[in-house]
CSV table of C-alpha atoms in Angstrom, one decimal:
chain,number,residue,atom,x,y,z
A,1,UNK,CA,0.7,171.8,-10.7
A,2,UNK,CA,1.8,168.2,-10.9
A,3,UNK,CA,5.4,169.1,-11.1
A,4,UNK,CA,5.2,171.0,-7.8
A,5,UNK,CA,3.4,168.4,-6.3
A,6,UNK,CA,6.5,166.0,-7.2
A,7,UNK,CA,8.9,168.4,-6.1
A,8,UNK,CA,6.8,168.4,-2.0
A,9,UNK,CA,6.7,164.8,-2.3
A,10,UNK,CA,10.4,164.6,-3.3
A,11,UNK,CA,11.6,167.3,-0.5
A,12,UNK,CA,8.8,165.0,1.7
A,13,UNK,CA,10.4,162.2,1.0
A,14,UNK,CA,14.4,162.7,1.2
A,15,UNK,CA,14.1,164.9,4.6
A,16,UNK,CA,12.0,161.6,5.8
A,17,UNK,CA,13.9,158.9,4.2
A,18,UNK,CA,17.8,160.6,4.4
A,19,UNK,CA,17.9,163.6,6.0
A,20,UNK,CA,16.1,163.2,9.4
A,21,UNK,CA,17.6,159.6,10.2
A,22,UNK,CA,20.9,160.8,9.8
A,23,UNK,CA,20.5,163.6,12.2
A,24,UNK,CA,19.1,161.1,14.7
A,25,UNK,CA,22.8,158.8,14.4
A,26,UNK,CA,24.7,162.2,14.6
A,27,UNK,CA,22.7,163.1,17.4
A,28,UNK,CA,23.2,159.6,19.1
A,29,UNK,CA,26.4,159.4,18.4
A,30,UNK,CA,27.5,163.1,19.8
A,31,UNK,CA,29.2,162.6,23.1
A,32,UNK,CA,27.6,165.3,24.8
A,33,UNK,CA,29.2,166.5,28.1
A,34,UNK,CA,28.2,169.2,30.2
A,35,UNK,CA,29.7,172.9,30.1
A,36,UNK,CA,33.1,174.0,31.8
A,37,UNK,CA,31.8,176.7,34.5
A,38,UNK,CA,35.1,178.5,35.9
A,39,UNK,CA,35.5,178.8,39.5
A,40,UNK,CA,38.1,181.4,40.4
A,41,UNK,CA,41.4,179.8,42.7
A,42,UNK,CA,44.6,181.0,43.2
A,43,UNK,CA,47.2,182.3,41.0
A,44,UNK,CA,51.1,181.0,40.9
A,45,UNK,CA,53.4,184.1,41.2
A,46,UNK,CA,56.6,181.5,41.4
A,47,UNK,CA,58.1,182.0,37.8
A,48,UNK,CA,60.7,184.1,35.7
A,49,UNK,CA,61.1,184.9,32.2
A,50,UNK,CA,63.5,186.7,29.9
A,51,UNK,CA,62.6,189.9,27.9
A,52,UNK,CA,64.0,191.1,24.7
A,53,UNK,CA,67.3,192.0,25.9
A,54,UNK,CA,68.8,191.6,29.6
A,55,UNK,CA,65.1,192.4,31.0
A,56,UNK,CA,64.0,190.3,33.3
A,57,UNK,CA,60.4,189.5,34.7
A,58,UNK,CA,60.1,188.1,38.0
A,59,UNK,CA,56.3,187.1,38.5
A,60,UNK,CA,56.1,187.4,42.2
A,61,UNK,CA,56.6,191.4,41.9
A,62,UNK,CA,53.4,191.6,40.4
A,63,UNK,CA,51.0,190.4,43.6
A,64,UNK,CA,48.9,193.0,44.8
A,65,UNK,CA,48.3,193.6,41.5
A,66,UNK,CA,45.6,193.2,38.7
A,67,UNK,CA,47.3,191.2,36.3
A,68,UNK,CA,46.4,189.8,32.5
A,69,UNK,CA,48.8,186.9,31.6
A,70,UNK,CA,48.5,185.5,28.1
A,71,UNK,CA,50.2,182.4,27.1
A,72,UNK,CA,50.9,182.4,23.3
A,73,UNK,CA,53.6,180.9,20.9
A,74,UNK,CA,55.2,182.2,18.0
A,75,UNK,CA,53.1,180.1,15.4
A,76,UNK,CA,50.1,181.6,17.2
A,77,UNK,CA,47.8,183.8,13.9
A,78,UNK,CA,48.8,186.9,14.6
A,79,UNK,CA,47.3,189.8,15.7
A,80,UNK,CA,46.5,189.5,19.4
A,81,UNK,CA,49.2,190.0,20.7
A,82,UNK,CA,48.8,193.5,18.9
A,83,UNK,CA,45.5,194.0,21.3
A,84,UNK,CA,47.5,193.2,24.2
A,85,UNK,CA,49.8,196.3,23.5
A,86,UNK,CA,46.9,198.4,23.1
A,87,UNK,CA,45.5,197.3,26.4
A,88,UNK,CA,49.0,197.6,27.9
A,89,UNK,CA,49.2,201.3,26.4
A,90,UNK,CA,45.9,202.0,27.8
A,91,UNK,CA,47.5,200.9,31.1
A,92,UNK,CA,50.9,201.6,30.9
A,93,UNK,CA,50.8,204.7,33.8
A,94,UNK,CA,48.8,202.6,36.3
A,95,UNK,CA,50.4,200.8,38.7
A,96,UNK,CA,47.8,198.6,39.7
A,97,UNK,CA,47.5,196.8,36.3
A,98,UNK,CA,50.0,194.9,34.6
A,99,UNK,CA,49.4,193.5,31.0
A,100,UNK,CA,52.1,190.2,30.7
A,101,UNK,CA,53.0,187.6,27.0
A,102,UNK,CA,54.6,185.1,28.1
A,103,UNK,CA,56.0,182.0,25.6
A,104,UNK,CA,57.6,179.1,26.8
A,105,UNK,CA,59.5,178.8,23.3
A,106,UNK,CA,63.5,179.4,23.7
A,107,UNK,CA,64.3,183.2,23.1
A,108,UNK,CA,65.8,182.7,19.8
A,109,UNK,CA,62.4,181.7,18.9
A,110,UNK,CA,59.7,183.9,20.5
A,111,UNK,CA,62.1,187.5,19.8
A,112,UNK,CA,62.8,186.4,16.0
A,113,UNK,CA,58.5,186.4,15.8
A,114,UNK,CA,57.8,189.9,13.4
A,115,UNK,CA,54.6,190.5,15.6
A,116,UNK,CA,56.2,189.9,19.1
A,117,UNK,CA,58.8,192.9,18.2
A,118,UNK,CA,56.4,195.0,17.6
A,119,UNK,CA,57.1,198.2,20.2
A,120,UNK,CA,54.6,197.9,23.0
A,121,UNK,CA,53.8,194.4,23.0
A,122,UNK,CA,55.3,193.5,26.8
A,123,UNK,CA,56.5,190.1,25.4
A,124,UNK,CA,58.6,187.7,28.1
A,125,UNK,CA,59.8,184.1,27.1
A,126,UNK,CA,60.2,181.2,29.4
A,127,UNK,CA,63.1,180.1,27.8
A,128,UNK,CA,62.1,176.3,27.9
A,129,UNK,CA,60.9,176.6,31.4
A,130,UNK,CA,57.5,175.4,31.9
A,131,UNK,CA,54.7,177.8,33.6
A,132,UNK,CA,53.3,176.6,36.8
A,133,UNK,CA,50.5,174.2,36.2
A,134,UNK,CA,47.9,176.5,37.4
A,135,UNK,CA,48.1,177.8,34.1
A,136,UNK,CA,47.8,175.0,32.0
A,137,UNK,CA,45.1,175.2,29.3
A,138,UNK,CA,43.4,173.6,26.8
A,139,UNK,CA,44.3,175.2,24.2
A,140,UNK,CA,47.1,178.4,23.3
A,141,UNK,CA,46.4,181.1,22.9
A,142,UNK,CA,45.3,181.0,26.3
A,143,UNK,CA,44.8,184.4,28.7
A,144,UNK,CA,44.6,184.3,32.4
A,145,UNK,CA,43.7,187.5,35.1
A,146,UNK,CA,44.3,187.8,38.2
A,147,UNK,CA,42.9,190.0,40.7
A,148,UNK,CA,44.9,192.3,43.6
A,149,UNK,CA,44.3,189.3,45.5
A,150,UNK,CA,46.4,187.0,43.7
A,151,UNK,CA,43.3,184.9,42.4
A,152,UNK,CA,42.2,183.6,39.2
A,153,UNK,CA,39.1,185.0,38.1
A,154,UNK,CA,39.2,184.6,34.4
A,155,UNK,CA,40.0,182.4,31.7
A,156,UNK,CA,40.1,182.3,27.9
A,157,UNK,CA,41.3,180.2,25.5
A,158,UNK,CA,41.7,180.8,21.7
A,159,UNK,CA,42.1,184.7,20.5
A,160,UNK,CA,39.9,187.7,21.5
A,161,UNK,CA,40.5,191.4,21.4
A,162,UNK,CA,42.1,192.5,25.1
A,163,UNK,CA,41.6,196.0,23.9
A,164,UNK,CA,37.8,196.1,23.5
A,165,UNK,CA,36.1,198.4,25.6
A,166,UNK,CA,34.0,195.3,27.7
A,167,UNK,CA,38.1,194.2,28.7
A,168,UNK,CA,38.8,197.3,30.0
A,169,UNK,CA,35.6,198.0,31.7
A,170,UNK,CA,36.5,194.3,33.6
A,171,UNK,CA,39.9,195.5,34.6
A,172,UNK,CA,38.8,198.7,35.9
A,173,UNK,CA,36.3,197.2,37.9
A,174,UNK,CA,38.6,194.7,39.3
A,175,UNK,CA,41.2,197.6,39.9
A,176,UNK,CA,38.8,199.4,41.4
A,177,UNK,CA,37.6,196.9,43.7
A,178,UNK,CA,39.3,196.6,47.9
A,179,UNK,CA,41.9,194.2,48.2
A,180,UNK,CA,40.9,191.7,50.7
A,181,UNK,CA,42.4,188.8,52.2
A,182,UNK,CA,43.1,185.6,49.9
């Protein structure tokens, strides 16, 4: 009995003596800053990039459209982009939804990536142009879609499936929904 006793005093003592005022200077020092909420603006359709090949992507084409443009490099872990060419399968007879990887690496980077040659994947490369700064994240990967009216309405940065069921069910509803003016 006397050794539990001086076990509860010990536990007692090192959460009140060690435990609990360090938690009070991590707290303090935390610099704590309110959450990111998204507010949908407009997309940039003003860009080109290359494809594997002599295929060429010119941005503006897609307006009207519903649109999912990731930004990813070749270093990125790999197997997103794989989830984007499920999602652009799903996809690939509807003409109101286009699924888009774009790198800004040169092409003798991004094309010499195993994953990115993978058949499916719609891979473009910037070829050391830079995307218009609407896109600019805080991270890569980073994952943008637009709606038919050439607006923003979502943003993720870091790696997700695109070919869960959720993604889809978004897409659909945003395909599905009237275009109206900008």
């Amino acid at each position: 009995v006397s050794c539990v006793a001086g076990i509860v005093i010990f536990i007692f003592s090192a959460y009140h003596l060690w435990i609990k005022p360090m938690q009070a200077k991590m707290l303090k020092n935390m610099n704590s800053t309110p959450p990111r909420f998204f507010a949908p603006h407009p997309a940039e359709f003003n860009f080109t990039a290359m494809g594997n090949g002599v295929e060429t992507l010119d941005f503006k084409a897609y307006r009207g459209r519903v649109v999912v443009l990731n930004v990813w490099e070749p270093w990125c872990q790999p197997g997103e982009l794989s989830s984007f060419g499920r999602l652009a399968a799903h996809y690939s007879d509807d003409e109101d939804v286009a699924v888009i990887c774009v790198s800004q690496q040169p092409t003798n980077k991004v094309f010499k990536n195993k994953e990115a040659m993978s058949p499916g994947i719609p891979i473009y490369c910037l070829s050391g142009q830079r995307l218009p700064a609407i896109y600019k994240a805080n991270g890569i990967p980073a994952t943008f879609v637009i709606d038919k009216n050439g607006v923003i309405v979502f943003e993720q940065t870091g790696y997700s499936d695109w070919s869960h069921p959720s993604v889809i069910k978004f897409i659909d509803a945003l395909r599905n929904k009237s275009n109206a003016a900008p």
